[in-house]
Structures are given as C-alpha cells and as structure tokens.
Short mmCIF file of C-alpha atoms and ligand atoms in Angstrom, two decimals:
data_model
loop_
_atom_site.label_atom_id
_atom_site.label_comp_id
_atom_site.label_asym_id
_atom_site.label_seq_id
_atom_site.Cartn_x
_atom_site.Cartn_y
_atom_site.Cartn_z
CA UNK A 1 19.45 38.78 -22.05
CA UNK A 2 18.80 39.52 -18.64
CA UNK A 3 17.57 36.28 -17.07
CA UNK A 4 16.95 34.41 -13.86
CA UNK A 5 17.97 30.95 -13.69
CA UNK A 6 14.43 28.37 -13.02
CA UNK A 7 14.17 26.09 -11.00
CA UNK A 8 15.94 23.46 -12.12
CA UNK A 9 13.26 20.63 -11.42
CA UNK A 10 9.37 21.20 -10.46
CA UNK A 11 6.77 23.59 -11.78
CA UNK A 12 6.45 26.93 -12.46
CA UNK A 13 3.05 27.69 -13.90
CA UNK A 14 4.75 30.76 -16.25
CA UNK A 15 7.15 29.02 -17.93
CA UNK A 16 5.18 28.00 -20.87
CA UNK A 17 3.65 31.77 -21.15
CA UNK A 18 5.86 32.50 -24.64
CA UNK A 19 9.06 32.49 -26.08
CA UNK A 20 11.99 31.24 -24.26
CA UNK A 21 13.40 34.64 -23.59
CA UNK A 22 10.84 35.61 -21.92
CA UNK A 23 9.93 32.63 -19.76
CA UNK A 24 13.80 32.63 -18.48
CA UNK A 25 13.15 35.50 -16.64
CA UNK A 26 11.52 34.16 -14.00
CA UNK A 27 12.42 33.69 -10.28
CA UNK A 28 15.14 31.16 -9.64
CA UNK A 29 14.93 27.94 -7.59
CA UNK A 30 18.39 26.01 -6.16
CA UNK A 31 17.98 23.42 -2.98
CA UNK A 32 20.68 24.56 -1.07
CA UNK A 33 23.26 23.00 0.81
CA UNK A 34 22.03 22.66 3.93
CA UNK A 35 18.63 21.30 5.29
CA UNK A 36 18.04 24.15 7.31
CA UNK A 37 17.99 26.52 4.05
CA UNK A 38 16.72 24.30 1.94
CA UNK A 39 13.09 24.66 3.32
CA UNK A 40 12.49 27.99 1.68
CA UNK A 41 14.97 27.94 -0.98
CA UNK A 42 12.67 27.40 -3.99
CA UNK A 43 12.54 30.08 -5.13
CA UNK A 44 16.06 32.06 -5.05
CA UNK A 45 16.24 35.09 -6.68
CA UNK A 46 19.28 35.55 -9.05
CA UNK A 47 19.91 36.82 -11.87
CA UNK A 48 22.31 36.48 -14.79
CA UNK A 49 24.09 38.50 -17.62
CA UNK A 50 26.73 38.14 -19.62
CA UNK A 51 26.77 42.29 -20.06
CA UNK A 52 26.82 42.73 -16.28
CA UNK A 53 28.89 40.27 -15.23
CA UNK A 54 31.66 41.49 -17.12
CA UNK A 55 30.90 44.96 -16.18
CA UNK A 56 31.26 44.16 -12.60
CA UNK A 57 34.31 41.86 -13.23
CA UNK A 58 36.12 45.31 -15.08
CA UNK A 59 35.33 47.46 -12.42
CA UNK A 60 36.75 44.23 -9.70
CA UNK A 61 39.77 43.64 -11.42
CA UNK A 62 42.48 46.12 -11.27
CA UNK A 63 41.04 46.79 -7.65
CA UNK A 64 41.91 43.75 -6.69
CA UNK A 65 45.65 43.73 -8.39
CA UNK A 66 46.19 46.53 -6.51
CA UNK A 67 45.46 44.77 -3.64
CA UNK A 68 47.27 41.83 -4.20
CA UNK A 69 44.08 39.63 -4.50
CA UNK A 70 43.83 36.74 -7.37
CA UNK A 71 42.33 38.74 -9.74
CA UNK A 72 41.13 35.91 -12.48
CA UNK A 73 37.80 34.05 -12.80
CA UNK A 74 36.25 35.67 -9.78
CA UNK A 75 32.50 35.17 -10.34
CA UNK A 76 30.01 38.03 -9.87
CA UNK A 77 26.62 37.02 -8.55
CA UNK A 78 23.82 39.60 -9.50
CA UNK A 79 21.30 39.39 -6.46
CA UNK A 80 18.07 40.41 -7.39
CA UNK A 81 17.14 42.64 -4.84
CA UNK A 82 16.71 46.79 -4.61
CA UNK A 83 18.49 47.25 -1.37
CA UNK A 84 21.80 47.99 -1.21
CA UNK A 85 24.41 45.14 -0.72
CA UNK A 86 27.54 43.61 -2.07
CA UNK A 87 30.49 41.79 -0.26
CA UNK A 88 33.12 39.48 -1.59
CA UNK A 89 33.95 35.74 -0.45
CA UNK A 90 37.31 35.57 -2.37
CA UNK A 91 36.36 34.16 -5.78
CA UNK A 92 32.63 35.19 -5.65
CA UNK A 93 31.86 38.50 -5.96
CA UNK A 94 27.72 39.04 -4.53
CA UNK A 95 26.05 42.45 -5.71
CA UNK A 96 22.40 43.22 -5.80
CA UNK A 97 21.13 44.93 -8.49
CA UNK A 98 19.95 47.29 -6.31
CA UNK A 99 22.97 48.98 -6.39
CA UNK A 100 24.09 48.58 -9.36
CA UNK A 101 20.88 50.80 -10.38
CA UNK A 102 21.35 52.93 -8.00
CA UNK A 103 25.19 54.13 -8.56
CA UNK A 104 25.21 56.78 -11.38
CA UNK A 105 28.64 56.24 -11.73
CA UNK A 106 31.22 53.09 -11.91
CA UNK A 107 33.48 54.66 -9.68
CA UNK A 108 30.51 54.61 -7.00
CA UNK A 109 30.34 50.81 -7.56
CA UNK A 110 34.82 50.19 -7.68
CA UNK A 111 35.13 52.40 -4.39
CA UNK A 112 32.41 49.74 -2.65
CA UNK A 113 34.38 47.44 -4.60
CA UNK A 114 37.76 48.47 -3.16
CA UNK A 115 36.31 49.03 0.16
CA UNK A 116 35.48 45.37 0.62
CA UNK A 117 38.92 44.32 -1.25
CA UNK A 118 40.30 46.20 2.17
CA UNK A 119 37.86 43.55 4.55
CA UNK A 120 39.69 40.50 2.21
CA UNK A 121 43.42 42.19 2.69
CA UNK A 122 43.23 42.78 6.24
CA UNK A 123 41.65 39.16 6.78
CA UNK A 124 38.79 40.68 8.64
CA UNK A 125 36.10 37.57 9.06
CA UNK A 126 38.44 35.25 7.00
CA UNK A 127 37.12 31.83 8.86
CA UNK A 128 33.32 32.57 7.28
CA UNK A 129 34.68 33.47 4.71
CA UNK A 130 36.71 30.69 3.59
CA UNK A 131 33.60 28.68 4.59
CA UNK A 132 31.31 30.64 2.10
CA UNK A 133 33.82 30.23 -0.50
CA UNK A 134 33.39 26.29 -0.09
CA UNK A 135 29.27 26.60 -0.27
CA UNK A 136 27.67 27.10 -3.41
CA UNK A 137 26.81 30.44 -4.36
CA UNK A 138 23.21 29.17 -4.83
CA UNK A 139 23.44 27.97 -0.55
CA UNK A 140 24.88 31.68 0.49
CA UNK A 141 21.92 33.43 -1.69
CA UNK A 142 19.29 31.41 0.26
CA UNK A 143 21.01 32.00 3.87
CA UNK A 144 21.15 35.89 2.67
CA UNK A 145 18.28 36.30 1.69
CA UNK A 146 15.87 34.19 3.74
CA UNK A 147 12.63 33.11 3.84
CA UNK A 148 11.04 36.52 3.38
CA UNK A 149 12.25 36.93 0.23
CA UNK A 150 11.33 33.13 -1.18
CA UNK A 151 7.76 34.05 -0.13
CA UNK A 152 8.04 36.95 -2.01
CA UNK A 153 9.34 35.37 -4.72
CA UNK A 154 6.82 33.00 -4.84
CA UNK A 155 4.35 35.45 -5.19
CA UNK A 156 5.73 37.09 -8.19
CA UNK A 157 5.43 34.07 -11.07
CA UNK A 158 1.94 35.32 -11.28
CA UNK A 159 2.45 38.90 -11.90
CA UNK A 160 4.76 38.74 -14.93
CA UNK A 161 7.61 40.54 -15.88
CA UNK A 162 7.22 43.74 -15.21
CA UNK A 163 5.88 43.34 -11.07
CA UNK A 164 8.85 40.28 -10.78
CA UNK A 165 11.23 42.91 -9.28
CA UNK A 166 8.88 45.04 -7.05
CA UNK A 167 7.67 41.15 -5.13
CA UNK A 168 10.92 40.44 -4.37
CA UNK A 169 11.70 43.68 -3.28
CA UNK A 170 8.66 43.53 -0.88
CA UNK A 171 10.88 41.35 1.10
CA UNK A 172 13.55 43.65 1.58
CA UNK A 173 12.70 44.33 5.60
CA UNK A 174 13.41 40.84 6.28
CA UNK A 175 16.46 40.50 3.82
CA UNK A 176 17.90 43.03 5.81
CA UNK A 177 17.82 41.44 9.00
CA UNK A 178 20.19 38.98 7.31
CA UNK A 179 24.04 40.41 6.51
CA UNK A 180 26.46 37.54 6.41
CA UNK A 181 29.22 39.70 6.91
CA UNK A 182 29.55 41.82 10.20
CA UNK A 183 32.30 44.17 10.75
CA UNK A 184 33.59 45.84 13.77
CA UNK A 185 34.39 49.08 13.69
CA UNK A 186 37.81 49.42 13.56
CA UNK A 187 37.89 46.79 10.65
CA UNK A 188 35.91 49.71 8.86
CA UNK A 189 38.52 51.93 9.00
CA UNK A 190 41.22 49.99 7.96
CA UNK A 191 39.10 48.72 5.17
CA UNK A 192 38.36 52.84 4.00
CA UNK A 193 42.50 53.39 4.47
CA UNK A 194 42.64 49.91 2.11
CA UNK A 195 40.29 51.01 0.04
CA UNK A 196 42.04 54.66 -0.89
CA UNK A 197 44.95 52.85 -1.46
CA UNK A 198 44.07 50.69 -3.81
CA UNK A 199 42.18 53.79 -5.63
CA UNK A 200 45.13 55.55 -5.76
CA UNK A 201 47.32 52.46 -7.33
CA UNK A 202 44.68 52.68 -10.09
CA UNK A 203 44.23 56.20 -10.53
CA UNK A 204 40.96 56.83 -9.14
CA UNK A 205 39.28 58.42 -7.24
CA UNK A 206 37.41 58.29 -3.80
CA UNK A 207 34.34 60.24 -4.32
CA UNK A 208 31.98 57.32 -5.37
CA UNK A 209 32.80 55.67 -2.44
CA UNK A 210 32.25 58.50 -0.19
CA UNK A 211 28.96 59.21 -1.83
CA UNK A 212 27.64 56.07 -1.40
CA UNK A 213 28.61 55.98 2.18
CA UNK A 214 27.38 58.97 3.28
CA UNK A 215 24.06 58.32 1.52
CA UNK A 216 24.03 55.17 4.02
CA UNK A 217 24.87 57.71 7.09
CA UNK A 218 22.31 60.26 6.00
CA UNK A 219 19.90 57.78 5.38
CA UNK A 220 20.94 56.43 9.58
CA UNK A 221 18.15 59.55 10.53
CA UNK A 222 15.56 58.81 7.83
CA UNK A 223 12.46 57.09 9.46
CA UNK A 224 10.55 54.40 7.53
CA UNK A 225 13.21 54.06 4.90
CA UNK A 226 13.87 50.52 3.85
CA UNK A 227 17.26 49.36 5.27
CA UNK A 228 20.17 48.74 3.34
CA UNK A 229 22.29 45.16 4.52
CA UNK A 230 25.43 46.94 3.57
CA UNK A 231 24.64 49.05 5.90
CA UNK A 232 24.50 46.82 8.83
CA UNK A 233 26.91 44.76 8.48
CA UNK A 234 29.16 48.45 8.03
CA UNK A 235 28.55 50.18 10.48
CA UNK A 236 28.86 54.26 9.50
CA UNK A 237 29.16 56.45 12.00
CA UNK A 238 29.70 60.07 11.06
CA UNK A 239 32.53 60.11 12.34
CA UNK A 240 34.51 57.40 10.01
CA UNK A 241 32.75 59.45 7.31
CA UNK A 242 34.39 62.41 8.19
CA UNK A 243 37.88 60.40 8.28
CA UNK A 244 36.84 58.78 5.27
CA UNK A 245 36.20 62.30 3.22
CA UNK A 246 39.72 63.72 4.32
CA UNK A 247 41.53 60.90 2.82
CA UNK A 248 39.28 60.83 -0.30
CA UNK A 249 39.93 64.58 -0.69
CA UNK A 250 43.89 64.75 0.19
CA UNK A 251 44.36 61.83 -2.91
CA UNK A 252 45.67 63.29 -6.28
CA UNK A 253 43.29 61.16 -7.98
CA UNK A 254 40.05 62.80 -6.11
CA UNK A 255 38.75 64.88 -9.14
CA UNK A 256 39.41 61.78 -11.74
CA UNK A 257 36.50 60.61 -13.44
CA UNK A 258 35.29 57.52 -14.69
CA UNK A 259 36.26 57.23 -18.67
CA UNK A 260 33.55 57.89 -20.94
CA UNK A 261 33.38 54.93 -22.41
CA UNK A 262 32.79 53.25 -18.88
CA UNK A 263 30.23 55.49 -17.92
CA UNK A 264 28.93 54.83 -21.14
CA UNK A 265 28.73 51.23 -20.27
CA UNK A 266 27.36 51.74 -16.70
CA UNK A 267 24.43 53.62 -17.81
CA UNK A 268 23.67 50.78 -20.22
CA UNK A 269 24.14 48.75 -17.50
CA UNK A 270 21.83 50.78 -15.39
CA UNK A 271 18.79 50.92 -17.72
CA UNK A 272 19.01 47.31 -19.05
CA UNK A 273 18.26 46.10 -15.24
CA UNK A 274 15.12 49.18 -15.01
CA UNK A 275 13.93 47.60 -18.55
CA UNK A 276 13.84 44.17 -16.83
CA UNK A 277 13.52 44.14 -13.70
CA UNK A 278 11.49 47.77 -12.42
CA UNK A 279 9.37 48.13 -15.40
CA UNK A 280 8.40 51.29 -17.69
CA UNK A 281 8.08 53.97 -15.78
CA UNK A 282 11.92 53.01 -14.48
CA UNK A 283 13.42 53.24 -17.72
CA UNK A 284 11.42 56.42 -18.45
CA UNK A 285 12.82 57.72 -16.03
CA UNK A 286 16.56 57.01 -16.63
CA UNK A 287 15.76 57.97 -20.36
CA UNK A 288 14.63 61.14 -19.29
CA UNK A 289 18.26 63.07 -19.11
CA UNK A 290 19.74 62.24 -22.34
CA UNK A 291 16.73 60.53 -24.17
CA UNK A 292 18.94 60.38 -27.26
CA UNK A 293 22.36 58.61 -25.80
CA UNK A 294 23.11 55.20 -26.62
CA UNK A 295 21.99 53.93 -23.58
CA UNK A 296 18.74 55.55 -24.10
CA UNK A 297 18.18 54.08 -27.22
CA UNK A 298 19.50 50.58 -25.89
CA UNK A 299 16.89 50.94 -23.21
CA UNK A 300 14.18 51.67 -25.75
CA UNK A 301 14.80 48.88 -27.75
CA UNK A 302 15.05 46.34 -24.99
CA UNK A 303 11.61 47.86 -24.21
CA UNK A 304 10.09 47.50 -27.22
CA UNK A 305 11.31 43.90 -27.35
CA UNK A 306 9.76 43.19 -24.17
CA UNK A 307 6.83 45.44 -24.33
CA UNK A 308 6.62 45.82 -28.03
CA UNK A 309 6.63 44.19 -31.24
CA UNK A 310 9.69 42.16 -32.72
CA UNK A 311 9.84 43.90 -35.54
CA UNK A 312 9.92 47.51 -34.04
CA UNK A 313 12.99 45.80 -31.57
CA UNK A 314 15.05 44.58 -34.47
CA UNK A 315 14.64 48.04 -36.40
CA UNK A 316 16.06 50.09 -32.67
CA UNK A 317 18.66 47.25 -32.40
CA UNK A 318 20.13 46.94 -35.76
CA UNK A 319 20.30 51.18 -35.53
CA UNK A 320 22.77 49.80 -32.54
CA UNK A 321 24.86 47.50 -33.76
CA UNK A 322 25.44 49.78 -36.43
CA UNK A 323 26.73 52.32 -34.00
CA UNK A 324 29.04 49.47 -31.78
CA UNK A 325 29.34 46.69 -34.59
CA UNK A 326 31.74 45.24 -32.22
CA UNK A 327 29.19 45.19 -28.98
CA UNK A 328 28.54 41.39 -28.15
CA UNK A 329 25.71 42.65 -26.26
CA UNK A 330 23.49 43.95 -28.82
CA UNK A 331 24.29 40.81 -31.33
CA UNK A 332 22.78 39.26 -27.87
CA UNK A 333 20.22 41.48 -28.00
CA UNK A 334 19.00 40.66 -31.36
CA UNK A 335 19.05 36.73 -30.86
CA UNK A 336 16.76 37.42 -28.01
CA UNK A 337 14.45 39.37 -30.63
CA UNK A 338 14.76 36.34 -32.91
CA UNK A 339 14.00 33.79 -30.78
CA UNK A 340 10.95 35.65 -29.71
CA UNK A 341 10.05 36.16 -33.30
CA UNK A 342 10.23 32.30 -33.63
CA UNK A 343 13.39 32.23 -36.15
CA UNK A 344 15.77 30.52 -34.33
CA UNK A 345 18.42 29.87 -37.44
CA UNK A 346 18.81 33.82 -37.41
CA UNK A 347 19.14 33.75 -33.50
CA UNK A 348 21.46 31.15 -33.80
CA UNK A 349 23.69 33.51 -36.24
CA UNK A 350 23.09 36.46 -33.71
CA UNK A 351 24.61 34.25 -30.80
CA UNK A 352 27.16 33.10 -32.42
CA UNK A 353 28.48 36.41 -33.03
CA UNK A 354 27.72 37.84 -29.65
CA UNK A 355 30.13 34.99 -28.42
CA UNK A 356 32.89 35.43 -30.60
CA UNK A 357 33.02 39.14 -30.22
CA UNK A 358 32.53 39.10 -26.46
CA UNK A 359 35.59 39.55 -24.43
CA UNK A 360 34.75 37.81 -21.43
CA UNK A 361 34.19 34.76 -22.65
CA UNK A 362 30.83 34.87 -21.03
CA UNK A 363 29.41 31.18 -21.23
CA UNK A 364 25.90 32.12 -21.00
CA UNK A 365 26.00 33.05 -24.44
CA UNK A 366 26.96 30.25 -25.45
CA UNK A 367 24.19 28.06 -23.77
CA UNK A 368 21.67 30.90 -25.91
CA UNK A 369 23.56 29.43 -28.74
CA UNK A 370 22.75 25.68 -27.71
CA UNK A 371 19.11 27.14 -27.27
CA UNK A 372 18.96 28.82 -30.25
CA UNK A 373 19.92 25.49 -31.98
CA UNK A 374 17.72 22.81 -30.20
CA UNK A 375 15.14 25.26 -31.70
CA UNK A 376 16.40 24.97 -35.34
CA UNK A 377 15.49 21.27 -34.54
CA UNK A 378 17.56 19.31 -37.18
CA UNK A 379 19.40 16.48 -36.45
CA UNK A 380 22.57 18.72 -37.19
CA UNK A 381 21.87 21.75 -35.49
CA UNK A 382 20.75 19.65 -32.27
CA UNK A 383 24.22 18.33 -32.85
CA UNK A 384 25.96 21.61 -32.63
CA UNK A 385 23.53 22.44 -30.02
CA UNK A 386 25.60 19.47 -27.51
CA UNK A 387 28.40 20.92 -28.42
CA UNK A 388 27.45 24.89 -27.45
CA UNK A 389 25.95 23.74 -24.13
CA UNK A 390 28.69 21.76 -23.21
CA UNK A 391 31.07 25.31 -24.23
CA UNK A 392 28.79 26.61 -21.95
CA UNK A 393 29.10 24.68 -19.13
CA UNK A 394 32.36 24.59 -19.04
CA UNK A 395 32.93 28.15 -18.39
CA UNK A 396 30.36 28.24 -16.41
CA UNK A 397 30.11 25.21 -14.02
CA UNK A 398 27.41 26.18 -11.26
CA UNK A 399 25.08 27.30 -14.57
CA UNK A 400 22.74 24.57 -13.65
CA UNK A 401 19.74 25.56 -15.72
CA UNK A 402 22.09 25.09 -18.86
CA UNK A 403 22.07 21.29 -17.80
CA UNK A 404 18.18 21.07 -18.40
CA UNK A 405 18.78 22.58 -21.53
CA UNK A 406 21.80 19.80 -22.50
CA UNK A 407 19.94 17.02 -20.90
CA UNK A 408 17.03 18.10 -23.18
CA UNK A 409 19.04 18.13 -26.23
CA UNK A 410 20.51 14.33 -25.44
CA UNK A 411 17.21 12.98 -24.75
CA UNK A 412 16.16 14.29 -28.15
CA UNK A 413 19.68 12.70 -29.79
CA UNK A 414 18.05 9.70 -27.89
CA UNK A 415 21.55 9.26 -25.67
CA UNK A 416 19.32 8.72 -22.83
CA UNK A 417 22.68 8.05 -20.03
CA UNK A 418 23.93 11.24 -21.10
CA UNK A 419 20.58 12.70 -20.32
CA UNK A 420 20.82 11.55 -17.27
CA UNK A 421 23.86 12.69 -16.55
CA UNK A 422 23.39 16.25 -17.66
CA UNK A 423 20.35 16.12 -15.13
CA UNK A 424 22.56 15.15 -12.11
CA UNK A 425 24.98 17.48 -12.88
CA UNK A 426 22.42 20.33 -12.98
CA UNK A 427 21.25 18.84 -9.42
CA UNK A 428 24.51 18.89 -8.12
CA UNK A 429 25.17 22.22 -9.33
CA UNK A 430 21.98 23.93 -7.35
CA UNK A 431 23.05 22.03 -4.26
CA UNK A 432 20.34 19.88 -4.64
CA UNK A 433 22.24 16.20 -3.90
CA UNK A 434 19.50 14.03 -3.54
CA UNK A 435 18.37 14.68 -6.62
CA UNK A 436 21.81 14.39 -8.13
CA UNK A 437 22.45 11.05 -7.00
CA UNK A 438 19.23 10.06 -7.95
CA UNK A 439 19.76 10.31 -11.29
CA UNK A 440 23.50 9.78 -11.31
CA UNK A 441 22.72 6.25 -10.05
CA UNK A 442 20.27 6.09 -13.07
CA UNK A 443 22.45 7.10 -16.32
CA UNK A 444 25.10 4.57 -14.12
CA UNK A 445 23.11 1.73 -14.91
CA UNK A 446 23.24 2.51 -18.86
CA UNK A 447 27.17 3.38 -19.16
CA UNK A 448 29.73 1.18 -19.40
CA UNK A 449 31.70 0.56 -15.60
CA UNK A 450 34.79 2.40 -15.30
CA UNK A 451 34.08 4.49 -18.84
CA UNK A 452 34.24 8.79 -17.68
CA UNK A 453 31.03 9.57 -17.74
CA UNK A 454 30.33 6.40 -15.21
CA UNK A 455 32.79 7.64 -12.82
CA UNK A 456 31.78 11.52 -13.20
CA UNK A 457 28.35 9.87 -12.37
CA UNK A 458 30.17 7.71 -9.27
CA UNK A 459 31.43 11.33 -8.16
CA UNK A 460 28.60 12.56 -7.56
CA UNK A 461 27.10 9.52 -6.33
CA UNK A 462 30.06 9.96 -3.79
CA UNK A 463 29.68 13.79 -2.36
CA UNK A 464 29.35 14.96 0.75
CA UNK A 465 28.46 18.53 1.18
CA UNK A 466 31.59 18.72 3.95
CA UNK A 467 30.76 22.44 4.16
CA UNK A 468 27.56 23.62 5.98
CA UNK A 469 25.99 26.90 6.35
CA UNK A 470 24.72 28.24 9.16
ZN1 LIG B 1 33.08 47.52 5.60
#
C-alpha cells in the first residue's frame, strides 16, 4: 500500500476512522533534528511504497554506475507534494510525487535522475551535501518543505483520503520558496554534459530529460502557474536548453525508448499515486487512454478497494495476479483488501508472499506482515509478528512508525523493557531525542546492566545530534 508514516507519538483524530490500511495513509509527523524545524514539523508529509521505491531505485541504479556513484542501498524518499522536485544527497534519493505523476515516461524521470548524478560527480555543493547526508531524512523534509506545508498538512486529517493530497499541495507557493540545493549556472551545464554521458553508458536516451526541462523553461513565461523547486534551484535559461537539445539529439541512443515492461511499470506507478493521493477524477483520467491495460485495471482495483467494496477489490485483484503471478505488488495489494475486510490470517498469507516474491527486499512489507499478524491475535502469530517487525526494521532503520507497531506487539507479549525500547528507537528514528531518551532511560531501569538491549538503550541515551540543519 501506499502509505504515509503517522506521527509517531500524539493524536491524530483519523486514525481510528477504519481499517488499518486506510488509517496509515494519513499525513506524517517526525520532530526533526533541529529546534528551529522542529516547531512546525508535526506534520511532515511523506510517503512510502515498497512498489515505488524500487521503481525509483531501478531507474537510479545503472545511472549511477555509470557515474561511478555507490550504487547500493541508496534510499528513495517519496515527498508528497505535486510540484516538481527531486535532488540527491548521496545515499538518499528525495522525489516528490509530483513528478513522478507527472513524467509519462521513466526515461523522463532517469534523465532528471542522471542530471543530478552530474551535480554529485562534479562535487557541485558537496559541503551541504555531506551535511544532509548526516541529518535524518525526516529533518531535510521539514527544512524543505516548511511551515506552509505543515499547516497544510494539518488541515488535511479532516478531509479524508481523497482531499489529503490537494491540502498539502495548497502549500506548494511556500514550498517553493524553499530549494535546498542551489546551482550556479555553469554547474548546470556540466551537470547536462554529465548527465548525457551517463545516458549514453546505459543506452538511453536524452529526450525525457529534455522534455522535462524545457517544460520548466516554457513554463519561465507562464503567469500564475505554481512554481516548480527544481526549477529554482536549476536555473534554465533557453539558452542551456538549446545546448542541452544538441547533445541529446547528436547521441546514438536519442530515439531509444524505455522497455515495455518499464513503461509498463511506470504507468502503474503513475496511477497507483492518482488512486491515492489525487482522487477519482485523477485516475479517470489516466484510465482514459488505454482503459483496458494492466495498469488500468490495477488502478481500478486499487479504487474499488479504497472507494469500493472488498469484495469487488479482491475479484479485480485476483484477475491480476493471475496475469503477473509473480508481482509482489498485487499479493500486497490483496493483503491490504484483507485487512480491510477484517481477515487478517488471509492478509497475513498475502504478505508473506508479496515479501518473498519481491525483489527489493522492501522491508515495509514485511512490517504489513507483523501487522497482519498482531491482528490474527494468538499468542503464536503475535510471536511471528516480533519477528516480521524486527525483519522489517532492519532493512529499514529510519521506518519509525514500524517501532509503534513492535512496541505494540511486546507490550501485548507483556515484555514491557522491550516495549520500551522499541518506543525509543522509533523516537530516535523521527529525530525526536527527547522523547527517545525518555523512554530509553525507562526500559533501562527493567534490563539487566551491561545486557544489549541496555546498552542499545545507553546509546541512545548518549546521542548528540552533531549535525544541524539550517
Ligand atoms: Zn541542475
């Protein structure tokens, strides 16, 4: 599923609403690193997916081989906003969904993608960002996307699903103001000659790119249009376009397309983030030029599972899986439905095959597993459960919602320290240290001195965030 980390501690008056799928997709809160952030950083929008994230991770990876960048474990953060932005720290890789929507093809998403490979190869801003790489990712969302866009967020729990996107998109003006990232000039071009290169050591071509960017330079004349951050932290004269498009055109590569099955991806891609983030008439839309393609029919069933009934969703999915048996997505898909439909053994069995077919190891499914589990409620499954969520954490350390969901499942095995624990490290995770130590200090007092778990616990008791943001 599609979800948005909560807030890790404090209220949020929707939560309850229904079943767990649906209350996870609610704005996100992390207390950032820094006090001057942390003020309006309660409500932080993110989002995650295990479909996505890989997505974006294919598309990064032999970009950055080519460009002689460490090409394993870099994690992609979905932003949830509609402008366009995306930049890379060096292991983080920040994209709003925004763009990802808007792109109708991956190679419009790779040539951004090798574009800001270039800024990383040619060390352009390298002292920021070695310091963003040291923040946590929750800390760089909140100094992105400022205030405008917590109040905006804020506003949104109200309105449900469907209006969550449009609120935080409201904010957008102000988001803008805010690009981490500023480039001169002449970095630009040496980051579009990077780029190309890189395209042409994978065999692709530099259209996308040059689409994208010369919707941003077109767009330079439009009044009242909302402002895109890539854009001003890029600046696009037409005259690096024009240098741009003869280099695009003189590759080998320039008529290459994207391979089908990519594209096929993409567009799933593309309608799965309409479906839960813009609403129905978004997905309609999308639908509209092939309303019988797989990622039509992908779209209509996650529509029907949010919209619809259950047992309409698990008809349209199962007609999926049947199609791609091997998609973990769509096993993914159908735990969601499950869960929703209040039979969490048969989630459980839908998660647990999404994991094990899903290449990139994604460890979000695995915490829907631990959910799925703690909702089977035996003694047993809650046992399993521990063990899913701590999977899950491992592969995904700055998860820190999946801590709630562990600490949960301890306090139910009645291993109250370990409780404790899990809630410190999902503290520590969203930046929020206070907190942490708070209840680090607390499952201390229960654990035995010196045993792991006490000095994990004396660890954390022991940070200092070294690294501030601006
Ligand atoms: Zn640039």
């Amino acid at each position: 599923m599609l979800s948005r980390p909560r807030p890790f501690i404090g209220e949020s008056t929707s939560l309850g609403r229904t079943a767990r799928g649906f209350a996870t997709l609610l704005l996100a809160a992390a207390v950032a690193v820094s006090s001057s952030v942390s003020a309006f950083a309660q409500n932080v929008p993110v989002v995650r997916d295990a479909e996505i994230e890989a997505l974006v991770r294919d598309y990064a990876r032999p970009i950055f081989k080519a460009a002689g960048l460490a090409n394993d474990g870099i994690d992609i953060v979905l932003v949830n906003d509609q402008s366009f932005n995306a930049f890379v720290t060096g292991r983080r890789l920040f994209i709003n969904t925004g763009a990802l929507v808007t792109a109708e093809t991956p190679n419009e998403i790779i040539g951004v993608i090798a574009h800001e490979a270039g800024h990383i190869a040619g060390g352009h801003q390298q002292k920021l960002r070695d310091q963003l790489d040291r923040a946590k990712t929750m800390a760089i969302i909140a100094t992105l996307l400022g205030a405008g866009a917590m109040v905006a967020g804020a506003t949104t729990n109200s309105k449900g699903l469907a209006g969550a996107g449009m609120g935080v998109a409201a904010g957008g003006g102000e988001m803008a103001q805010r690009s981490i990232l500023a480039y001169q000039r002449t970095e630009e071009i040496t980051a579009d000659r990077s780029a190309i290169t890189y395209l042409n050591g994978t065999g692709q071509s530099g259209m996308g790119m040059l689409k994208t960017f010369g919707r941003f330079q077109s767009a330079l004349s439009l009044a009242g249009t909302q402002v895109d951050p890539y854009r001003i932290s890029h600046p696009m004269p037409q005259e690096r376009i024009a240098n741009l498009e003869v280099l695009v055109k003189q590759s080998p590569f320039v008529d290459n397309v994207d391979p089908p099955a990519l594209q096929q991806r993409h567009d799933m891609m593309r309608i799965k983030i309409a479906a839960y983030m813009q609403g129905q008439a978004a997905v309609a839309r999308l639908m509209r030029k092939n309303p019988t393609s797989l990622a039509s029919r992908y779209g209509d069933a996650q529509q029907t599972y949010l919209y619809g009934n259950p047992g309409a969703a698990l008809t349209k999915t199962a007609a999926l899986i049947k199609e791609q048996p091997k998609n973990p997505y769509f096993q993914e898909l159908r735990g969601d439905i499950l869960m929703k439909a209040n039979k969490p053994q048969d989630a459980a069995e839908a998660y647990a095959k999404a994991a094990s077919l899903d290449p990139a190891r994604s460890g979000l499914l695995l915490v829907s597993l631990g959910q799925a589990l703690m909702a089977v409620g035996t003694s047993d499954s809650l046992k399993k459960a521990v063990t899913q969520l701590n999977n899950g954490v491992g592969r995904d350390k700055e998860n820190s919602e999946a801590y709630r969901f562990l600490a949960q499942a301890y306090g139910e095995q009645g291993d109250i320290p370990a409780a404790d624990l899990a809630t410190a490290e999902g503290h520590y995770y969203a930046g929020d240290y206070k907190n942490a130590k708070i209840f680090a200090m607390r499952a201390q007092q229960k654990l035995k001195r010196g045993e792991p778990r006490w000095v994990r616990a004396q660890d954390i008791i022991n940070y200092t965030p070294s690294n501030k943001l601006k």
